Amino acid sequence: MAGELEGKVSIVTGGGSGMGRSTALMFAREGSAVAIADVNDEGGEQVAAQIEDSGGNALFMHTDVSSEQDVLNVVAETAAKFGRLDSMVTAAGISYARYVEGDDETDPFLHPELATNLNKPTEAWQKVIDVNLTGVMLCAREAARQMVNEGHGGTIVNFASINAYNPSPILTDYSVSKAGVVMLTRCFAVEFGPHGIRVNAVAPGPIETPMLARVHRAQVSGGDPWGNVPLQRTAQPEEVAEAVLFLTSDRSSYVTGKTLGVDGGISTV
Ligand SMILES: NC(=O)c1ccc[n+]([C@@H]2O[C@H](COP(=O)([O-])OP(=O)(O)OC[C@H]3O[C@@H](n4cnc5c(N)ncnc54)[C@H](O)[C@@H]3O)[C@@H](O)[C@H]2O)c1
């Protein structure tokens, strides 16, 4: 049976880890060629190799999504290698600019006082906005320019977050960037709709990826950390990839401008 994305060509930013990784692997299983754009060379190369080993077509390109030149390069290279571009998934993101991997002293969840707006420097704000909001804008815009030139429409799925709706004093930059992604998704859907390009987003709740591991460590001593989730659990990255696949495939052919919560019901209560 043919896959849902047979013959398609996709770019997945942040495809070297977490939900981007799951999305890249799922898209490949559904028949899409996949370009992985990430600053994580080891993870990105591994996912591309896994796709190729399974008989799929993949490409990894070191890409900082906040660099316009990097984004231009990955779009051009993908279209050149695979002949077209049909979908863009913007999963690359950071939650906190000053955290040094493995260093508890810089962990905002263990030391929330460092992450309050009263104590956080401007460059930390700027970094999160550059990656999470400007990066999404650059990737979605360049993908749309390519799709318009090719003249066959396409899809864009952005990654927002439950934090787009819930204020957090230690993740203000993150929350604002994700709220921006929700509106960017709506604006681009209106502008690109006449070109046959659908633009949607997912807003995940707590998903078991490296990003969430740090929240776990900080919250585990405080009792049941997911008591506010109606489904009473976190989710696996594949559960979000399923929603991204739905929004990319023809099954959602009349859906655009929407942000779909994949959050166990948090946004409902
Ligand atoms: N994990 C959660 O609970 C959760 C919840 C809501 C939303 N999100 C969002 O989902 C998306 C994926 O998160 P995840 O949990 O899979 O995280 P992750 O940390 O596992 O993966 C994120 C990937 O983005 C890449 N990345 C970071 N900065 C980049 C840059 N400047 N250019 C290119 N790549 C870059 C990282 O290298 C990494 O491979 C993010 O946008 C995140 O904000 C995560």
PDB file of C-alpha atoms and ligand atoms in Angstrom:
ATOM      1  CA  MET A   1       0.000   0.000   0.000  1.00  0.00           C
ATOM      2  CA  ALA A   2       1.344   3.447  -0.933  1.00  0.00           C
ATOM      3  CA  GLY A   3       2.329   5.744   1.908  1.00  0.00           C
ATOM      4  CA  GLU A   4       0.425   8.939   2.625  1.00  0.00           C
ATOM      5  CA  LEU A   5       3.346  11.092   1.424  1.00  0.00           C
ATOM      6  CA  GLU A   6       4.476   8.984  -1.532  1.00  0.00           C
ATOM      7  CA  GLY A   7       6.577  11.043  -3.958  1.00  0.00           C
ATOM      8  CA  LYS A   8       6.650  14.093  -1.685  1.00  0.00           C
ATOM      9  CA  VAL A   9       9.706  16.026  -0.522  1.00  0.00           C
ATOM     10  CA  SER A  10       9.837  17.471   3.004  1.00  0.00           C
ATOM     11  CA  ILE A  11      12.159  19.496   5.181  1.00  0.00           C
ATOM     12  CA  VAL A  12      12.040  18.912   8.948  1.00  0.00           C
ATOM     13  CA  THR A  13      13.911  21.431  11.092  1.00  0.00           C
ATOM     14  CA  GLY A  14      15.039  20.091  14.443  1.00  0.00           C
ATOM     15  CA  GLY A  15      14.905  16.642  12.847  1.00  0.00           C
ATOM     16  CA  GLY A  16      17.929  15.453  14.805  1.00  0.00           C
ATOM     17  CA  SER A  17      16.057  14.982  18.090  1.00  0.00           C
ATOM     18  CA  GLY A  18      12.707  14.597  19.809  1.00  0.00           C
ATOM     19  CA  MET A  19       9.540  15.367  17.871  1.00  0.00           C
ATOM     20  CA  GLY A  20      11.397  16.532  14.759  1.00  0.00           C
ATOM     21  CA  ARG A  21      13.189  13.180  14.681  1.00  0.00           C
ATOM     22  CA  SER A  22       9.941  11.215  15.060  1.00  0.00           C
ATOM     23  CA  THR A  23       8.335  13.325  12.348  1.00  0.00           C
ATOM     24  CA  ALA A  24      11.254  12.806   9.942  1.00  0.00           C
ATOM     25  CA  LEU A  25      11.187   9.029  10.462  1.00  0.00           C
ATOM     26  CA  MET A  26       7.391   8.856  10.107  1.00  0.00           C
ATOM     27  CA  PHE A  27       7.420  10.981   6.939  1.00  0.00           C
ATOM     28  CA  ALA A  28      10.080   8.712   5.433  1.00  0.00           C
ATOM     29  CA  ARG A  29       8.005   5.619   6.273  1.00  0.00           C
ATOM     30  CA  GLU A  30       5.075   7.297   4.481  1.00  0.00           C
ATOM     31  CA  GLY A  31       7.164   7.709   1.322  1.00  0.00           C
ATOM     32  CA  SER A  32       8.527  11.262   1.561  1.00  0.00           C
ATOM     33  CA  ALA A  33      12.137  12.175   0.869  1.00  0.00           C
ATOM     34  CA  VAL A  34      13.258  14.081   3.969  1.00  0.00           C
ATOM     35  CA  ALA A  35      15.847  16.807   4.476  1.00  0.00           C
ATOM     36  CA  ILE A  36      16.852  17.217   8.104  1.00  0.00           C
ATOM     37  CA  ALA A  37      17.914  20.729   9.078  1.00  0.00           C
ATOM     38  CA  ASP A  38      19.492  20.977  12.510  1.00  0.00           C
ATOM     39  CA  VAL A  39      22.462  22.387  14.417  1.00  0.00           C
ATOM     40  CA  ASN A  40      22.759  18.944  16.015  1.00  0.00           C
ATOM     41  CA  ASP A  41      25.099  17.259  13.507  1.00  0.00           C
ATOM     42  CA  GLU A  42      25.314  13.923  15.300  1.00  0.00           C
ATOM     43  CA  GLY A  43      21.550  13.534  15.717  1.00  0.00           C
ATOM     44  CA  GLY A  44      20.782  14.828  12.225  1.00  0.00           C
ATOM     45  CA  GLU A  45      23.309  12.547  10.525  1.00  0.00           C
ATOM     46  CA  GLN A  46      22.002   9.569  12.516  1.00  0.00           C
ATOM     47  CA  VAL A  47      18.377  10.163  11.498  1.00  0.00           C
ATOM     48  CA  ALA A  48      19.335  10.664   7.839  1.00  0.00           C
ATOM     49  CA  ALA A  49      21.387   7.434   7.913  1.00  0.00           C
ATOM     50  CA  GLN A  50      18.505   5.540   9.545  1.00  0.00           C
ATOM     51  CA  ILE A  51      16.147   6.675   6.770  1.00  0.00           C
ATOM     52  CA  GLU A  52      18.627   5.721   4.040  1.00  0.00           C
ATOM     53  CA  ASP A  53      19.297   2.331   5.683  1.00  0.00           C
ATOM     54  CA  SER A  54      15.559   1.637   5.600  1.00  0.00           C
ATOM     55  CA  GLY A  55      15.476   2.309   1.853  1.00  0.00           C
ATOM     56  CA  GLY A  56      14.288   5.932   2.016  1.00  0.00           C
ATOM     57  CA  ASN A  57      15.793   9.146   0.697  1.00  0.00           C
ATOM     58  CA  ALA A  58      17.295  11.609   3.157  1.00  0.00           C
ATOM     59  CA  LEU A  59      19.664  14.515   3.417  1.00  0.00           C
ATOM     60  CA  PHE A  60      21.172  16.159   6.476  1.00  0.00           C
ATOM     61  CA  MET A  61      22.284  19.775   6.368  1.00  0.00           C
ATOM     62  CA  HIS A  62      23.772  21.665   9.269  1.00  0.00           C
ATOM     63  CA  THR A  63      21.308  24.529   9.559  1.00  0.00           C
ATOM     64  CA  ASP A  64      20.837  27.244  12.131  1.00  0.00           C
ATOM     65  CA  VAL A  65      17.219  28.237  11.552  1.00  0.00           C
ATOM     66  CA  SER A  66      17.908  31.757  12.830  1.00  0.00           C
ATOM     67  CA  SER A  67      20.396  32.286   9.961  1.00  0.00           C
ATOM     68  CA  GLU A  68      18.680  33.453   6.780  1.00  0.00           C
ATOM     69  CA  GLN A  69      21.574  32.176   4.659  1.00  0.00           C
ATOM     70  CA  ASP A  70      21.424  28.705   6.242  1.00  0.00           C
ATOM     71  CA  VAL A  71      17.683  28.539   5.577  1.00  0.00           C
ATOM     72  CA  LEU A  72      18.115  29.658   1.948  1.00  0.00           C
ATOM     73  CA  ASN A  73      20.794  26.982   1.532  1.00  0.00           C
ATOM     74  CA  VAL A  74      18.757  24.082   2.887  1.00  0.00           C
ATOM     75  CA  VAL A  75      15.688  24.959   0.814  1.00  0.00           C
ATOM     76  CA  ALA A  76      17.769  25.315  -2.365  1.00  0.00           C
ATOM     77  CA  GLU A  77      19.788  22.150  -1.716  1.00  0.00           C
ATOM     78  CA  THR A  78      16.686  20.071  -0.941  1.00  0.00           C
ATOM     79  CA  ALA A  79      14.883  21.199  -4.096  1.00  0.00           C
ATOM     80  CA  ALA A  80      18.043  20.600  -6.147  1.00  0.00           C
ATOM     81  CA  LYS A  81      18.651  17.106  -4.758  1.00  0.00           C
ATOM     82  CA  PHE A  82      15.066  15.822  -4.728  1.00  0.00           C
ATOM     83  CA  GLY A  83      13.579  17.955  -7.522  1.00  0.00           C
ATOM     84  CA  ARG A  84      10.834  19.749  -5.583  1.00  0.00           C
ATOM     85  CA  LEU A  85       9.563  20.797  -2.157  1.00  0.00           C
ATOM     86  CA  ASP A  86       6.122  19.875  -0.829  1.00  0.00           C
ATOM     87  CA  SER A  87       6.243  20.321   2.927  1.00  0.00           C
ATOM     88  CA  MET A  88       8.086  22.166   5.654  1.00  0.00           C
ATOM     89  CA  VAL A  89       7.922  21.192   9.339  1.00  0.00           C
ATOM     90  CA  THR A  90       9.489  23.689  11.730  1.00  0.00           C
ATOM     91  CA  ALA A  91      10.238  21.658  14.856  1.00  0.00           C
ATOM     92  CA  ALA A  92      13.584  23.285  15.784  1.00  0.00           C
ATOM     93  CA  GLY A  93      13.325  25.147  19.071  1.00  0.00           C
ATOM     94  CA  ILE A  94      14.952  25.988  22.361  1.00  0.00           C
ATOM     95  CA  SER A  95      13.293  26.507  25.715  1.00  0.00           C
ATOM     96  CA  TYR A  96      15.933  28.517  27.492  1.00  0.00           C
ATOM     97  CA  ALA A  97      18.894  30.408  26.049  1.00  0.00           C
ATOM     98  CA  ARG A  98      21.361  30.274  28.933  1.00  0.00           C
ATOM     99  CA  TYR A  99      21.149  26.610  29.910  1.00  0.00           C
ATOM    100  CA  VAL A 100      24.428  24.743  29.428  1.00  0.00           C
ATOM    101  CA  GLU A 101      23.705  21.053  28.809  1.00  0.00           C
ATOM    102  CA  GLY A 102      24.453  19.065  31.977  1.00  0.00           C
ATOM    103  CA  ASP A 103      25.123  22.121  34.155  1.00  0.00           C
ATOM    104  CA  ASP A 104      22.562  22.186  36.986  1.00  0.00           C
ATOM    105  CA  GLU A 105      23.572  25.708  37.982  1.00  0.00           C
ATOM    106  CA  THR A 106      22.179  27.105  34.703  1.00  0.00           C
ATOM    107  CA  ASP A 107      19.046  24.936  34.713  1.00  0.00           C
ATOM    108  CA  PRO A 108      16.000  27.258  34.835  1.00  0.00           C
ATOM    109  CA  PHE A 109      13.785  24.556  36.283  1.00  0.00           C
ATOM    110  CA  LEU A 110      16.183  23.834  39.149  1.00  0.00           C
ATOM    111  CA  HIS A 111      17.003  27.534  39.638  1.00  0.00           C
ATOM    112  CA  PRO A 112      13.918  29.464  38.547  1.00  0.00           C
ATOM    113  CA  GLU A 113      15.175  32.663  40.174  1.00  0.00           C
ATOM    114  CA  LEU A 114      17.818  32.948  37.412  1.00  0.00           C
ATOM    115  CA  ALA A 115      15.171  32.794  34.736  1.00  0.00           C
ATOM    116  CA  THR A 116      12.780  35.472  35.944  1.00  0.00           C
ATOM    117  CA  ASN A 117      12.427  38.569  33.827  1.00  0.00           C
ATOM    118  CA  LEU A 118      13.902  40.674  36.632  1.00  0.00           C
ATOM    119  CA  ASN A 119      17.134  38.674  36.381  1.00  0.00           C
ATOM    120  CA  LYS A 120      17.373  37.581  32.768  1.00  0.00           C
ATOM    121  CA  PRO A 121      19.570  39.571  30.339  1.00  0.00           C
ATOM    122  CA  THR A 122      18.208  40.898  27.046  1.00  0.00           C
ATOM    123  CA  GLU A 123      20.402  38.599  24.950  1.00  0.00           C
ATOM    124  CA  ALA A 124      18.716  35.552  26.478  1.00  0.00           C
ATOM    125  CA  TRP A 125      15.322  36.897  25.361  1.00  0.00           C
ATOM    126  CA  GLN A 126      16.701  37.701  21.900  1.00  0.00           C
ATOM    127  CA  LYS A 127      18.181  34.257  21.359  1.00  0.00           C
ATOM    128  CA  VAL A 128      14.890  32.478  22.080  1.00  0.00           C
ATOM    129  CA  ILE A 129      12.947  34.858  19.830  1.00  0.00           C
ATOM    130  CA  ASP A 130      15.555  34.482  17.060  1.00  0.00           C
ATOM    131  CA  VAL A 131      15.367  30.681  17.026  1.00  0.00           C
ATOM    132  CA  ASN A 132      11.734  30.019  17.944  1.00  0.00           C
ATOM    133  CA  LEU A 133       9.950  32.842  16.133  1.00  0.00           C
ATOM    134  CA  THR A 134      12.228  34.414  13.490  1.00  0.00           C
ATOM    135  CA  GLY A 135      13.584  30.940  12.690  1.00  0.00           C
ATOM    136  CA  VAL A 136      10.066  29.616  12.064  1.00  0.00           C
ATOM    137  CA  MET A 137       9.243  32.682   9.954  1.00  0.00           C
ATOM    138  CA  LEU A 138      12.385  32.258   7.809  1.00  0.00           C
ATOM    139  CA  CYS A 139      11.830  28.539   7.221  1.00  0.00           C
ATOM    140  CA  ALA A 140       8.115  28.874   6.459  1.00  0.00           C
ATOM    141  CA  ARG A 141       8.652  31.901   4.203  1.00  0.00           C
ATOM    142  CA  GLU A 142      11.477  30.364   2.179  1.00  0.00           C
ATOM    143  CA  ALA A 143       9.555  27.109   1.807  1.00  0.00           C
ATOM    144  CA  ALA A 144       6.536  29.074   0.572  1.00  0.00           C
ATOM    145  CA  ARG A 145       8.663  31.023  -1.915  1.00  0.00           C
ATOM    146  CA  GLN A 146       9.995  27.739  -3.287  1.00  0.00           C
ATOM    147  CA  MET A 147       6.514  26.185  -3.475  1.00  0.00           C
ATOM    148  CA  VAL A 148       5.065  29.260  -5.208  1.00  0.00           C
ATOM    149  CA  ASN A 149       7.877  29.153  -7.787  1.00  0.00           C
ATOM    150  CA  GLU A 150       7.239  25.443  -8.361  1.00  0.00           C
ATOM    151  CA  GLY A 151       3.523  26.199  -8.692  1.00  0.00           C
ATOM    152  CA  HIS A 152       2.037  23.103  -7.040  1.00  0.00           C
ATOM    153  CA  GLY A 153       1.062  24.225  -3.532  1.00  0.00           C
ATOM    154  CA  GLY A 154       2.239  22.481  -0.378  1.00  0.00           C
ATOM    155  CA  THR A 155       2.000  22.389   3.397  1.00  0.00           C
ATOM    156  CA  ILE A 156       3.752  23.997   6.334  1.00  0.00           C
ATOM    157  CA  VAL A 157       3.401  22.742   9.912  1.00  0.00           C
ATOM    158  CA  ASN A 158       4.886  24.880  12.666  1.00  0.00           C
ATOM    159  CA  PHE A 159       5.638  23.910  16.256  1.00  0.00           C
ATOM    160  CA  ALA A 160       3.949  26.110  18.845  1.00  0.00           C
ATOM    161  CA  SER A 161       3.422  24.911  22.429  1.00  0.00           C
ATOM    162  CA  ILE A 162       0.917  24.851  25.248  1.00  0.00           C
ATOM    163  CA  ASN A 163       3.096  27.697  26.546  1.00  0.00           C
ATOM    164  CA  ALA A 164       1.660  29.903  23.788  1.00  0.00           C
ATOM    165  CA  TYR A 165      -1.457  30.175  25.968  1.00  0.00           C
ATOM    166  CA  ASN A 166      -0.191  29.714  29.547  1.00  0.00           C
ATOM    167  CA  PRO A 167       1.960  32.508  30.993  1.00  0.00           C
ATOM    168  CA  SER A 168       5.181  31.474  32.721  1.00  0.00           C
ATOM    169  CA  PRO A 169       7.467  33.861  34.597  1.00  0.00           C
ATOM    170  CA  ILE A 170      10.552  31.720  33.889  1.00  0.00           C
ATOM    171  CA  LEU A 171       9.740  31.034  30.244  1.00  0.00           C
ATOM    172  CA  THR A 172       8.401  34.414  29.136  1.00  0.00           C
ATOM    173  CA  ASP A 173      10.572  34.593  26.015  1.00  0.00           C
ATOM    174  CA  TYR A 174       9.607  31.019  25.113  1.00  0.00           C
ATOM    175  CA  SER A 175       5.896  31.619  25.741  1.00  0.00           C
ATOM    176  CA  VAL A 176       5.907  34.845  23.699  1.00  0.00           C
ATOM    177  CA  SER A 177       7.791  33.161  20.841  1.00  0.00           C
ATOM    178  CA  LYS A 178       5.230  30.354  20.736  1.00  0.00           C
ATOM    179  CA  ALA A 179       2.278  32.769  20.898  1.00  0.00           C
ATOM    180  CA  GLY A 180       3.942  34.483  17.936  1.00  0.00           C
ATOM    181  CA  VAL A 181       4.083  31.178  16.068  1.00  0.00           C
ATOM    182  CA  VAL A 182       0.323  30.776  16.495  1.00  0.00           C
ATOM    183  CA  MET A 183      -0.330  34.179  14.886  1.00  0.00           C
ATOM    184  CA  LEU A 184       2.381  33.728  12.242  1.00  0.00           C
ATOM    185  CA  THR A 185       0.629  30.499  11.258  1.00  0.00           C
ATOM    186  CA  ARG A 186      -2.658  32.363  10.811  1.00  0.00           C
ATOM    187  CA  CYS A 187      -1.088  35.240   8.838  1.00  0.00           C
ATOM    188  CA  PHE A 188       0.818  32.905   6.512  1.00  0.00           C
ATOM    189  CA  ALA A 189      -2.278  30.734   6.007  1.00  0.00           C
ATOM    190  CA  VAL A 190      -4.180  33.778   4.768  1.00  0.00           C
ATOM    191  CA  GLU A 191      -1.362  34.988   2.512  1.00  0.00           C
ATOM    192  CA  PHE A 192      -0.347  31.624   1.054  1.00  0.00           C
ATOM    193  CA  GLY A 193      -3.834  30.072   0.776  1.00  0.00           C
ATOM    194  CA  PRO A 194      -4.426  31.398  -2.764  1.00  0.00           C
ATOM    195  CA  HIS A 195      -1.237  29.551  -3.812  1.00  0.00           C
ATOM    196  CA  GLY A 196      -2.612  26.248  -2.516  1.00  0.00           C
ATOM    197  CA  ILE A 197      -0.277  26.260   0.473  1.00  0.00           C
ATOM    198  CA  ARG A 198      -1.851  25.210   3.777  1.00  0.00           C
ATOM    199  CA  VAL A 199      -0.199  26.474   6.968  1.00  0.00           C
ATOM    200  CA  ASN A 200      -1.016  24.911  10.343  1.00  0.00           C
ATOM    201  CA  ALA A 201       0.678  24.340  13.683  1.00  0.00           C
ATOM    202  CA  VAL A 202       0.742  21.863  16.536  1.00  0.00           C
ATOM    203  CA  ALA A 203       0.827  22.984  20.167  1.00  0.00           C
ATOM    204  CA  PRO A 204       2.259  20.079  22.152  1.00  0.00           C
ATOM    205  CA  GLY A 205       1.828  19.601  25.874  1.00  0.00           C
ATOM    206  CA  PRO A 206       4.476  17.684  27.879  1.00  0.00           C
ATOM    207  CA  ILE A 207       6.194  15.319  25.454  1.00  0.00           C
ATOM    208  CA  GLU A 208       8.947  12.863  26.424  1.00  0.00           C
ATOM    209  CA  THR A 209      11.959  14.409  24.655  1.00  0.00           C
ATOM    210  CA  PRO A 210      15.323  15.672  25.914  1.00  0.00           C
ATOM    211  CA  MET A 211      13.692  19.099  26.314  1.00  0.00           C
ATOM    212  CA  LEU A 212      11.234  17.722  28.884  1.00  0.00           C
ATOM    213  CA  ALA A 213      13.789  15.700  30.861  1.00  0.00           C
ATOM    214  CA  ARG A 214      14.908  18.822  32.693  1.00  0.00           C
ATOM    215  CA  VAL A 215      11.356  19.723  33.758  1.00  0.00           C
ATOM    216  CA  HIS A 216      10.981  16.201  35.103  1.00  0.00           C
ATOM    217  CA  ARG A 217      14.057  16.481  37.303  1.00  0.00           C
ATOM    218  CA  ALA A 218      12.823  19.723  38.802  1.00  0.00           C
ATOM    219  CA  GLN A 219       9.245  18.592  39.373  1.00  0.00           C
ATOM    220  CA  VAL A 220       9.570  14.993  40.400  1.00  0.00           C
ATOM    221  CA  SER A 221      10.085  15.798  44.057  1.00  0.00           C
ATOM    222  CA  GLY A 222       6.903  17.880  44.111  1.00  0.00           C
ATOM    223  CA  GLY A 223       4.451  14.969  43.771  1.00  0.00           C
ATOM    224  CA  ASP A 224       2.445  14.218  40.626  1.00  0.00           C
ATOM    225  CA  PRO A 225       3.758  16.702  38.074  1.00  0.00           C
ATOM    226  CA  TRP A 226       1.090  15.947  35.468  1.00  0.00           C
ATOM    227  CA  GLY A 227      -2.002  16.207  37.656  1.00  0.00           C
ATOM    228  CA  ASN A 228      -3.209  19.113  35.497  1.00  0.00           C
ATOM    229  CA  VAL A 229      -3.295  16.947  32.364  1.00  0.00           C
ATOM    230  CA  PRO A 230      -6.790  15.475  31.834  1.00  0.00           C
ATOM    231  CA  LEU A 231      -5.229  12.361  30.283  1.00  0.00           C
ATOM    232  CA  GLN A 232      -2.928  12.201  33.377  1.00  0.00           C
ATOM    233  CA  ARG A 233       0.257  11.465  31.471  1.00  0.00           C
ATOM    234  CA  THR A 234       2.921  12.841  29.203  1.00  0.00           C
ATOM    235  CA  ALA A 235       3.098  11.706  25.572  1.00  0.00           C
ATOM    236  CA  GLN A 236       5.632  10.118  23.269  1.00  0.00           C
ATOM    237  CA  PRO A 237       7.037  12.171  20.367  1.00  0.00           C
ATOM    238  CA  GLU A 238       5.365   9.832  17.859  1.00  0.00           C
ATOM    239  CA  GLU A 239       1.957  10.952  19.142  1.00  0.00           C
ATOM    240  CA  VAL A 240       2.783  14.478  17.992  1.00  0.00           C
ATOM    241  CA  ALA A 241       4.299  13.259  14.720  1.00  0.00           C
ATOM    242  CA  GLU A 242       0.925  11.625  13.952  1.00  0.00           C
ATOM    243  CA  ALA A 243      -0.741  15.043  14.205  1.00  0.00           C
ATOM    244  CA  VAL A 244       1.966  16.602  12.009  1.00  0.00           C
ATOM    245  CA  LEU A 245       1.411  13.842   9.445  1.00  0.00           C
ATOM    246  CA  PHE A 246      -2.344  14.524   9.483  1.00  0.00           C
ATOM    247  CA  LEU A 247      -1.766  18.255   8.901  1.00  0.00           C
ATOM    248  CA  THR A 248       0.724  17.501   6.089  1.00  0.00           C
ATOM    249  CA  SER A 249      -1.265  14.797   4.293  1.00  0.00           C
ATOM    250  CA  ASP A 250      -4.330  15.234   2.087  1.00  0.00           C
ATOM    251  CA  ARG A 251      -6.470  14.035   4.989  1.00  0.00           C
ATOM    252  CA  SER A 252      -6.487  17.646   6.199  1.00  0.00           C
ATOM    253  CA  SER A 253      -6.960  19.124   2.716  1.00  0.00           C
ATOM    254  CA  TYR A 254      -9.443  21.808   3.889  1.00  0.00           C
ATOM    255  CA  VAL A 255      -7.660  22.753   7.137  1.00  0.00           C
ATOM    256  CA  THR A 256      -5.473  25.855   7.260  1.00  0.00           C
ATOM    257  CA  GLY A 257      -4.481  28.518   9.789  1.00  0.00           C
ATOM    258  CA  LYS A 258      -5.174  26.210  12.730  1.00  0.00           C
ATOM    259  CA  THR A 259      -3.085  25.325  15.742  1.00  0.00           C
ATOM    260  CA  LEU A 260      -3.932  21.818  16.931  1.00  0.00           C
ATOM    261  CA  GLY A 261      -3.345  21.143  20.618  1.00  0.00           C
ATOM    262  CA  VAL A 262      -1.631  17.776  21.162  1.00  0.00           C
ATOM    263  CA  ASP A 263      -1.616  18.216  24.893  1.00  0.00           C
ATOM    264  CA  GLY A 264      -3.650  15.541  26.671  1.00  0.00           C
ATOM    265  CA  GLY A 265      -6.387  18.134  27.158  1.00  0.00           C
ATOM    266  CA  ILE A 266      -4.426  20.780  29.119  1.00  0.00           C
ATOM    267  CA  SER A 267      -5.661  23.626  26.942  1.00  0.00           C
ATOM    268  CA  THR A 268      -9.241  22.484  27.546  1.00  0.00           C
ATOM    269  CA  VAL A 269      -9.238  22.994  31.334  1.00  0.00           C
TER     270      VAL A 269
HETATM  271  N1  LIG B   1       9.080  18.577  24.651  1.00  0.00           N
HETATM  272  C1  LIG B   1       8.013  19.251  24.979  1.00  0.00           C
HETATM  273  O1  LIG B   1       7.388  18.955  25.983  1.00  0.00           O
HETATM  274  C2  LIG B   1       7.520  20.383  24.093  1.00  0.00           C
HETATM  275  C3  LIG B   1       6.262  20.921  24.392  1.00  0.00           C
HETATM  276  C4  LIG B   1       5.757  21.920  23.573  1.00  0.00           C
HETATM  277  C5  LIG B   1       6.465  22.347  22.471  1.00  0.00           C
HETATM  278  N2  LIG B   1       7.695  21.838  22.207  1.00  0.00           N
HETATM  279  C6  LIG B   1       8.365  22.319  20.996  1.00  0.00           C
HETATM  280  O2  LIG B   1       8.507  21.239  20.085  1.00  0.00           O
HETATM  281  C7  LIG B   1       9.657  21.441  19.272  1.00  0.00           C
HETATM  282  C8  LIG B   1      10.543  20.206  19.353  1.00  0.00           C
HETATM  283  O3  LIG B   1      10.984  20.071  20.694  1.00  0.00           O
HETATM  284  P1  LIG B   1      11.583  18.726  21.301  1.00  0.00           P
HETATM  285  O4  LIG B   1      10.961  18.552  22.629  1.00  0.00           O
HETATM  286  O5  LIG B   1      11.489  17.646  20.299  1.00  0.00           O
HETATM  287  O6  LIG B   1      13.073  19.219  21.564  1.00  0.00           O
HETATM  288  P2  LIG B   1      14.505  18.570  21.342  1.00  0.00           P
HETATM  289  O7  LIG B   1      15.401  19.394  22.167  1.00  0.00           O
HETATM  290  O8  LIG B   1      14.466  17.094  21.527  1.00  0.00           O
HETATM  291  O9  LIG B   1      14.770  18.860  19.796  1.00  0.00           O
HETATM  292  C9  LIG B   1      14.931  20.164  19.304  1.00  0.00           C
HETATM  293  C10 LIG B   1      15.879  20.134  18.127  1.00  0.00           C
HETATM  294  O10 LIG B   1      16.008  21.478  17.644  1.00  0.00           O
HETATM  295  C11 LIG B   1      17.356  21.693  17.328  1.00  0.00           C
HETATM  296  N3  LIG B   1      17.695  23.122  17.343  1.00  0.00           N
HETATM  297  C12 LIG B   1      17.804  23.947  18.410  1.00  0.00           C
HETATM  298  N4  LIG B   1      18.172  25.180  18.002  1.00  0.00           N
HETATM  299  C13 LIG B   1      18.291  25.123  16.656  1.00  0.00           C
HETATM  300  C14 LIG B   1      18.651  26.066  15.655  1.00  0.00           C
HETATM  301  N5  LIG B   1      18.972  27.344  15.959  1.00  0.00           N
HETATM  302  N6  LIG B   1      18.662  25.676  14.358  1.00  0.00           N
HETATM  303  C15 LIG B   1      18.359  24.396  14.026  1.00  0.00           C
HETATM  304  N7  LIG B   1      18.031  23.449  14.921  1.00  0.00           N
HETATM  305  C16 LIG B   1      17.994  23.818  16.225  1.00  0.00           C
HETATM  306  C17 LIG B   1      18.132  20.925  18.407  1.00  0.00           C
HETATM  307  O11 LIG B   1      19.455  20.709  18.007  1.00  0.00           O
HETATM  308  C18 LIG B   1      17.290  19.658  18.515  1.00  0.00           C
HETATM  309  O12 LIG B   1      17.768  18.667  17.619  1.00  0.00           O
HETATM  310  C19 LIG B   1      10.325  22.706  19.790  1.00  0.00           C
HETATM  311  O13 LIG B   1       9.953  23.789  18.964  1.00  0.00           O
HETATM  312  C20 LIG B   1       9.755  22.860  21.179  1.00  0.00           C
HETATM  313  O14 LIG B   1       9.751  24.203  21.581  1.00  0.00           O
HETATM  314  C21 LIG B   1       8.250  20.869  23.002  1.00  0.00           C
END
